Amino acid sequence: MKEITKSAALIAAASGIVFGVVTPLTASAAEEPLQWTRCAGSGLDPRQQCATLEVPMDYAHPGGRTIDIAVSRIPAEKPSARRGALLLIAGGPGGTSLDDPSGKGQKLPQDVRDAYDLIGFAPRGNAPSTAVGCGLDHADLALSKLRPWPAPDGSVTENMTTARRVAAACAAGGGELMRHITTKDNARDIDRIRAALGERRLSAWGVSYGTYVGAAYSEMFPQRTDRIVLDSNDNPDPVRAERAWVAAYEVGVEDNFPEFAKWASAPGNPYRLADTAAEIRPLFLRLTARLDREPIPWPGANPEELNGNVLRQTMLDSLDDPDQYLALAKLIAAALKGIVPPAPAAPPEAAMQNLVAVSAATICNDAAWPRDALTYQKGVDASRAKYPLTAGMPRNALVCAAWQWQPKETPVRITDRGPSNILLVQNKRDVATPLSGALKLRKALGRRAVMVINDATGHEAYLANGTRCGDETVSRFLATGERPRQDLYCR
């Protein structure tokens, strides 16, 4: 790994973010322009406040059209201990942290809540910020359609047709804003939020896709960062960006499926599927192949059948969190009997339309994808042979294969230039953001970062699926600035 430059070391020292040094950051750079009011919605902490911030739609033309960014906060609970603002950056792309100060933010330990205003926001394109939508058909909102599962015989022809249909809908219905939803634009919006809060520097806790946004912000605005926690980390591939994340599901499933197999074969488990863990994988492969040939009708679901790809998608979702193993086991047990459980509850369609539009825009605008079907077919064929559990999906065509616009910028390139104020926390077994990709972010950041690896299973590590050792390390960093002096492995 490269050594940190002298200039970056001087920045770190001057910023008061080397180990154990705390510099108060409460002085406002300018009068705070945000007008805080009561938040709309139910179930929120009564302390949470909301505001709207105008930002340029196109940062290449900052004097042109503006869009709104919705921002929320719960003020620091101990004004005398206040250090600054902690921005909560959601996953996705397409997620929002607007309600997180009332939700996951309240899981933070007291000394962290004492020290920081907890800040959430709805990224550009996400309601109630200026929102986008593609007006997709209901069938195209199916989870098994949104992930590019190939046909039972491995063909990508239908995936390419879907890509062209969805891309055309997004171009027709998404408006001009669809062209200006990128990770770099999200980072620029965050700096506008920082300035509007009156903070000279900003701390952040980014999760999943939020780690890419947090890393991009730390790269583009290094001197404006304080303490940065990146949790469940994406591969910062400087060419493929999100395409590399989809490809990583091959490894992510192989890392995690054995944990499900152990659980699903454990004595005493009322949803035990086999006597030994070794039997679960062939059982699953046989069942998905059978459902490819003979789907089971599933009224009320989307699609209205349990086919092989629906079961594969359920497997992918369930491996995110060991608490979801039960749902997968129930579906497998039912399918083995030729029946289905009640159809799962679907999120509101308007919310799905918004999430899918933002996700597609970000993924396709961040980096260029191949346009020809042959590239995807070759990748799918190779993937199916080596990784049968994921059936070729990770190398298949998303909507980006037919996206109407080319990226206006290259993907962000993460480097080791900047202050040493980043803590990565990562579970060893994470289906969505595998350790193999997280280690690439760790390498790119060099001396800027320290990494905590949890011997744990599931997506989202800190205060969720990690370890006590990992949680304590992250909490201590946020509260005091103290990081481990070298990468740490937590059992």
XYZ file of C-alpha atoms in Angstrom:
491
model
C 0.000 0.000 0.000
C 1.129 3.517 -0.720
C 2.387 5.691 2.076
C 0.286 8.708 2.976
C 1.700 11.925 1.533
C 3.297 14.571 3.741
C 0.665 17.116 2.787
C -2.144 14.753 3.761
C -0.448 14.050 7.087
C -0.215 17.780 7.758
C -3.909 18.168 6.921
C -4.776 15.376 9.341
C -2.732 16.923 12.123
C -4.093 20.410 11.531
C -7.642 19.076 11.445
C -7.317 17.432 14.850
C -8.248 13.983 13.578
C -5.188 11.965 14.422
C -5.664 9.336 17.099
C -7.023 10.644 20.353
C -7.029 14.339 19.404
C -10.343 16.161 19.637
C -10.783 19.598 18.115
C -14.200 21.180 18.731
C -15.995 21.839 15.468
C -18.957 23.820 16.680
C -18.089 27.159 15.063
C -20.424 27.922 12.159
C -18.882 28.801 8.817
C -21.954 30.881 7.984
C -25.415 31.510 9.328
C -27.402 28.306 9.017
C -29.862 28.727 6.103
C -32.032 25.697 6.861
C -35.497 26.367 8.235
C -36.269 23.509 10.589
C -39.885 22.449 11.036
C -41.786 19.438 12.317
C -41.361 16.367 10.099
C -44.255 14.856 8.208
C -45.090 11.218 8.838
C -45.770 9.022 11.825
C -43.645 7.007 14.215
C -40.819 9.560 14.327
C -39.007 10.766 17.416
C -40.713 14.047 18.391
C -37.273 15.677 18.531
C -36.658 15.061 14.837
C -36.828 18.172 12.679
C -36.938 18.506 8.890
C -35.852 21.095 6.349
C -35.395 21.509 2.614
C -32.193 22.566 0.861
C -31.905 23.800 -2.725
C -28.969 22.435 -4.728
C -28.054 22.640 -8.422
C -29.563 19.903 -10.555
C -26.449 20.019 -12.757
C -23.260 21.008 -10.945
C -21.639 21.761 -14.306
C -24.145 24.631 -14.548
C -24.605 25.747 -10.936
C -26.633 28.794 -11.914
C -29.268 26.731 -13.677
C -32.248 24.725 -12.464
C -32.284 23.678 -8.806
C -33.774 20.696 -7.029
C -34.772 20.130 -3.409
C -32.989 17.863 -0.941
C -34.952 16.877 2.175
C -32.825 16.903 5.348
C -33.608 15.815 8.915
C -31.889 16.087 12.276
C -32.074 15.291 15.952
C -29.821 17.747 17.805
C -26.993 16.524 20.013
C -28.388 15.491 23.380
C -25.681 17.196 25.453
C -24.860 20.651 24.074
C -21.756 20.987 26.250
C -20.320 17.827 24.670
C -21.359 18.624 21.100
C -18.669 17.968 18.507
C -20.567 18.469 15.250
C -22.865 16.631 12.867
C -22.955 12.909 12.043
C -24.492 12.262 8.636
C -26.249 8.919 8.224
C -25.823 7.701 4.622
C -28.209 4.965 3.527
C -27.577 2.027 1.243
C -29.051 1.391 -2.159
C -28.635 3.043 -4.542
C -32.159 4.252 -3.942
C -32.216 4.231 -0.143
C -32.936 7.186 2.092
C -31.800 7.995 5.624
C -34.407 10.698 6.251
C -36.025 8.766 9.134
C -32.755 7.309 10.437
C -32.132 9.894 13.169
C -35.317 8.517 14.773
C -34.495 4.896 13.883
C -31.024 3.397 13.643
C -29.508 6.605 15.031
C -31.131 5.887 18.378
C -29.142 2.640 18.615
C -25.949 4.673 18.866
C -24.457 4.781 22.362
C -25.276 7.750 24.552
C -21.868 9.421 24.308
C -22.171 9.461 20.509
C -25.698 10.895 20.628
C -24.455 13.467 23.128
C -21.692 14.590 20.775
C -23.438 14.805 17.401
C -26.474 16.168 15.708
C -27.814 13.103 13.873
C -28.480 14.089 10.263
C -30.507 12.179 7.683
C -31.385 13.038 4.104
C -33.265 11.806 1.055
C -30.718 11.766 -1.790
C -31.555 13.491 -5.067
C -34.360 11.711 -6.845
C -35.727 10.152 -3.649
C -39.055 11.465 -2.360
C -39.676 13.773 -0.555
C -36.658 15.387 -2.235
C -37.302 16.271 -5.874
C -38.316 12.807 -7.038
C -38.063 10.726 -10.192
C -39.976 7.733 -11.499
C -40.041 5.633 -14.647
C -43.693 4.561 -14.664
C -42.795 0.891 -14.997
C -45.290 -1.905 -15.476
C -46.128 -3.788 -12.293
C -44.408 -6.919 -13.591
C -41.127 -5.051 -14.028
C -41.100 -4.204 -10.310
C -40.741 -7.867 -9.308
C -37.562 -8.455 -7.301
C -36.729 -11.430 -9.495
C -36.982 -9.124 -12.539
C -34.954 -6.292 -11.028
C -32.043 -8.681 -10.528
C -31.074 -9.957 -13.987
C -31.769 -13.653 -13.541
C -31.405 -15.349 -16.943
C -33.971 -17.726 -18.440
C -33.974 -21.325 -17.167
C -31.805 -22.356 -20.127
C -29.331 -19.538 -19.426
C -30.455 -17.296 -22.280
C -30.107 -13.509 -21.825
C -32.500 -12.605 -24.658
C -35.390 -11.751 -22.351
C -33.076 -9.753 -20.079
C -31.985 -7.583 -23.010
C -35.631 -7.047 -23.977
C -36.432 -6.018 -20.403
C -33.439 -3.667 -20.343
C -34.622 -1.900 -23.510
C -38.190 -1.609 -22.209
C -37.192 -0.247 -18.791
C -34.561 2.124 -20.212
C -37.112 3.576 -22.637
C -39.625 4.064 -19.811
C -37.040 5.836 -17.646
C -36.015 8.111 -20.512
C -39.645 8.990 -21.240
C -40.891 9.345 -17.674
C -37.880 10.298 -15.586
C -37.272 13.809 -16.838
C -34.027 15.758 -16.989
C -33.100 14.900 -13.390
C -32.570 11.242 -14.367
C -29.373 12.306 -16.156
C -27.987 13.959 -13.039
C -28.271 11.247 -10.397
C -24.786 9.906 -9.719
C -22.558 9.051 -6.784
C -20.431 12.127 -7.443
C -23.546 14.317 -7.432
C -24.609 12.732 -4.142
C -21.204 13.657 -2.681
C -21.589 17.231 -3.925
C -25.061 17.407 -2.351
C -23.585 16.217 0.935
C -21.119 19.083 0.898
C -23.997 21.493 0.349
C -25.709 19.923 3.364
C -22.521 20.376 5.405
C -22.339 24.045 4.481
C -26.037 24.585 5.192
C -25.571 23.043 8.638
C -22.815 25.569 9.316
C -20.208 22.848 9.873
C -16.577 23.204 8.796
C -16.229 19.427 8.779
C -18.657 16.553 8.729
C -18.644 13.095 10.287
C -20.527 10.270 8.604
C -21.737 6.686 9.002
C -22.311 5.169 5.571
C -23.740 1.677 5.063
C -23.529 -0.516 1.929
C -23.886 1.820 -1.084
C -23.463 4.568 1.506
C -19.833 3.423 1.874
C -19.234 4.302 -1.776
C -20.853 7.704 -1.282
C -18.855 8.235 1.923
C -15.625 7.215 0.215
C -16.429 9.499 -2.724
C -17.085 12.409 -0.364
C -13.817 11.717 1.462
C -12.007 11.707 -1.894
C -13.660 14.817 -3.347
C -13.787 16.902 -0.163
C -11.060 15.458 2.085
C -10.484 18.578 4.194
C -14.183 18.760 5.056
C -14.332 15.335 6.703
C -14.052 14.589 10.418
C -14.707 10.988 11.512
C -15.876 8.659 8.758
C -17.289 5.166 9.406
C -17.870 2.964 6.354
C -19.916 -0.132 7.177
C -20.364 -3.125 4.798
C -18.085 -1.873 2.097
C -18.375 -1.801 -1.673
C -15.568 -2.492 -4.087
C -14.512 0.978 -5.376
C -13.817 -0.302 -8.890
C -12.726 2.839 -10.791
C -14.071 1.547 -14.124
C -17.008 -0.779 -13.505
C -18.416 0.768 -10.287
C -21.777 -0.908 -9.529
C -21.298 -3.509 -12.248
C -18.567 -4.988 -10.058
C -20.982 -5.100 -7.112
C -23.522 -7.184 -9.020
C -20.737 -9.518 -10.123
C -19.684 -9.940 -6.489
C -22.884 -11.835 -5.655
C -21.196 -14.971 -7.015
C -18.662 -14.868 -4.192
C -21.082 -13.411 -1.651
C -23.494 -16.337 -1.998
C -20.681 -18.886 -1.814
C -19.413 -17.182 1.367
C -22.836 -17.241 3.014
C -24.811 -20.264 1.800
C -22.841 -22.678 4.026
C -24.064 -20.735 7.084
C -27.672 -21.210 5.982
C -26.942 -24.883 5.314
C -25.630 -25.374 8.856
C -28.689 -23.654 10.291
C -31.120 -25.561 8.071
C -29.654 -28.929 9.087
C -29.233 -28.282 12.795
C -30.885 -30.831 15.133
C -33.832 -29.323 16.942
C -34.591 -26.783 14.226
C -38.334 -27.097 13.529
C -37.650 -26.053 9.921
C -34.812 -28.482 9.442
C -34.519 -29.372 5.755
C -31.925 -32.175 5.859
C -29.861 -34.239 8.274
C -26.532 -32.706 7.266
C -25.324 -29.360 5.941
C -23.811 -31.074 2.909
C -27.302 -32.075 1.719
C -28.739 -28.535 1.604
C -26.914 -27.273 -1.464
C -27.908 -30.161 -3.806
C -31.440 -30.012 -2.396
C -31.669 -26.317 -3.280
C -30.231 -26.837 -6.769
C -32.624 -29.702 -7.497
C -35.582 -27.676 -6.273
C -34.762 -24.567 -8.299
C -34.273 -26.713 -11.404
C -37.675 -28.333 -10.817
C -39.318 -24.934 -10.362
C -37.678 -23.751 -13.581
C -39.561 -26.540 -15.345
C -42.745 -26.602 -13.253
C -43.540 -23.304 -11.491
C -46.140 -23.333 -8.724
C -48.991 -20.784 -9.034
C -48.711 -18.105 -6.341
C -51.735 -15.768 -6.347
C -50.997 -12.284 -5.064
C -47.236 -12.512 -5.570
C -45.225 -10.721 -8.257
C -44.869 -12.707 -10.470
C -47.862 -14.858 -9.596
C -45.826 -18.041 -9.547
C -42.984 -19.561 -7.569
C -40.401 -20.348 -10.207
C -36.709 -21.125 -9.908
C -35.623 -17.499 -10.140
C -38.113 -16.361 -7.502
C -36.647 -18.938 -5.117
C -33.103 -17.867 -6.047
C -34.024 -14.240 -5.376
C -35.548 -15.206 -2.021
C -32.297 -16.996 -1.201
C -30.313 -13.877 -2.105
C -32.515 -11.657 0.086
C -32.490 -14.089 2.999
C -28.717 -14.450 3.129
C -28.509 -10.724 3.963
C -29.424 -11.453 7.573
C -29.474 -14.742 9.538
C -32.821 -13.631 10.963
C -34.238 -14.184 7.462
C -33.146 -17.816 7.206
C -36.536 -18.890 8.551
C -38.422 -17.282 5.647
C -36.212 -19.089 3.130
C -36.565 -22.415 4.914
C -40.357 -22.080 5.033
C -40.511 -21.375 1.317
C -38.241 -24.308 0.485
C -40.252 -26.659 2.722
C -43.509 -25.572 1.093
C -42.137 -25.860 -2.450
C -40.870 -29.382 -1.751
C -44.501 -30.279 -1.051
C -45.708 -28.492 -4.189
C -47.430 -25.677 -2.282
C -46.699 -22.033 -1.411
C -47.168 -19.920 1.728
C -49.268 -16.739 1.616
C -47.836 -14.204 -0.814
C -45.330 -11.860 0.846
C -46.440 -8.312 1.514
C -45.256 -5.914 -1.174
C -44.029 -2.381 -0.499
C -46.229 0.472 -1.762
C -45.933 0.627 -5.541
C -45.193 4.367 -5.593
C -42.229 3.818 -3.279
C -40.973 0.960 -5.449
C -41.280 3.068 -8.605
C -39.194 5.800 -6.969
C -36.563 3.438 -5.560
C -36.137 1.572 -8.859
C -35.794 4.810 -10.830
C -33.114 6.226 -8.514
C -31.290 2.913 -8.427
C -31.273 2.564 -12.206
C -30.172 6.162 -12.735
C -27.287 5.882 -10.285
C -25.999 2.543 -11.519
C -26.245 3.465 -15.199
C -24.961 7.036 -14.883
C -21.977 6.109 -12.726
C -20.283 3.877 -15.302
C -20.795 2.623 -18.852
C -22.055 -0.946 -19.342
C -21.596 -3.181 -22.411
C -24.348 -2.879 -25.026
C -24.110 -6.205 -26.845
C -25.928 -9.350 -25.764
C -22.958 -11.584 -26.584
C -20.822 -10.063 -23.829
C -23.490 -10.899 -21.270
C -24.193 -14.348 -22.701
C -20.530 -15.323 -22.429
C -20.400 -14.064 -18.858
C -23.607 -15.842 -17.866
C -22.441 -19.130 -19.381
C -19.143 -19.004 -17.489
C -20.816 -17.976 -14.254
C -23.475 -20.707 -14.387
C -20.756 -23.331 -14.796
C -18.684 -22.120 -11.861
C -21.346 -20.702 -9.501
C -24.591 -22.661 -9.995
C -26.310 -21.164 -6.943
C -26.518 -17.766 -8.653
C -27.333 -19.223 -12.103
C -25.428 -16.566 -14.057
C -27.302 -13.552 -12.660
C -24.224 -11.641 -11.432
C -22.799 -11.288 -14.961
C -26.059 -10.594 -16.777
C -27.520 -7.413 -18.287
C -29.270 -4.806 -16.180
C -31.192 -1.851 -17.601
C -27.819 -0.145 -18.131
C -27.244 -2.354 -21.199
C -29.804 -0.159 -22.998
C -29.523 3.110 -21.024
C -30.301 6.133 -23.170
C -27.405 8.282 -21.943
C -23.664 7.862 -21.560
C -22.074 8.743 -18.186
C -21.145 12.436 -18.022
C -18.186 11.706 -15.738
C -15.872 8.795 -15.023
C -16.451 6.854 -11.780
C -14.789 8.256 -8.690
C -11.280 6.896 -8.124
C -10.586 6.300 -4.429
C -6.976 6.991 -3.403
C -4.792 7.163 -0.296
C -4.480 10.961 -0.516
C -6.168 12.754 2.371
C -6.494 12.746 6.151
C -6.275 9.481 8.072
C -9.764 9.571 9.570
C -11.638 6.586 8.110
C -12.701 3.400 9.919
C -14.021 0.488 7.865
C -16.128 -2.179 9.560
C -16.919 -5.351 7.656
C -18.411 -8.772 8.320
C -16.429 -11.742 7.042
C -19.560 -13.259 5.481
C -21.662 -10.631 3.701
C -23.655 -11.634 0.630
C -24.224 -8.117 -0.720
C -20.823 -6.534 -0.033
C -18.393 -9.447 0.270
C -15.132 -9.177 2.166
C -13.238 -9.645 -1.098
C -14.589 -6.332 -2.408
C -14.234 -4.551 0.911
C -10.541 -5.417 0.976
C -10.158 -3.573 -2.325
C -11.544 -0.419 -0.730
C -9.187 -0.947 2.197
C -6.236 -1.220 -0.178
C -7.275 1.859 -2.169
C -7.497 3.999 0.975
C -4.079 2.920 2.266
C -2.984 4.795 5.390
C -6.176 6.848 5.395
C -8.092 3.927 6.894
C -8.092 1.144 9.440
C -10.334 -1.882 8.991
C -12.273 -3.943 11.518
C -13.226 -7.405 10.225
C -15.904 -9.231 12.198
C -16.036 -13.008 12.214
C -19.768 -12.627 11.650
C -22.484 -13.297 9.089
C -24.870 -10.852 7.462
C -25.051 -7.498 5.738
C -24.687 -4.332 7.875
C -22.177 -4.829 10.643
C -22.203 -1.947 13.157
C -24.989 -2.306 15.749
C -26.674 -4.962 13.589
C -25.021 -8.229 12.510
C -21.466 -7.662 13.707
C -19.637 -8.403 16.963
C -19.414 -6.736 20.338
C -15.718 -6.088 19.710
C -16.489 -4.411 16.372
C -19.343 -2.340 17.779
C -17.231 -1.101 20.675
C -14.378 -0.178 18.350
C -16.635 1.887 16.065
C -18.433 3.550 18.972
C -15.135 4.515 20.585
C -13.919 6.035 17.326
C -17.052 8.128 16.902
C -17.022 9.271 20.530
C -13.302 9.915 21.032
C -11.525 9.671 17.673
C -9.473 6.684 18.865
C -8.936 4.023 16.201
C -6.975 0.788 16.379
C -3.399 1.377 15.305
C -3.694 -1.423 12.760
C -6.410 -3.536 11.172
C -8.367 -5.538 13.733
C -10.017 -8.953 13.560
C -12.967 -9.394 15.927
C -14.219 -12.863 16.823
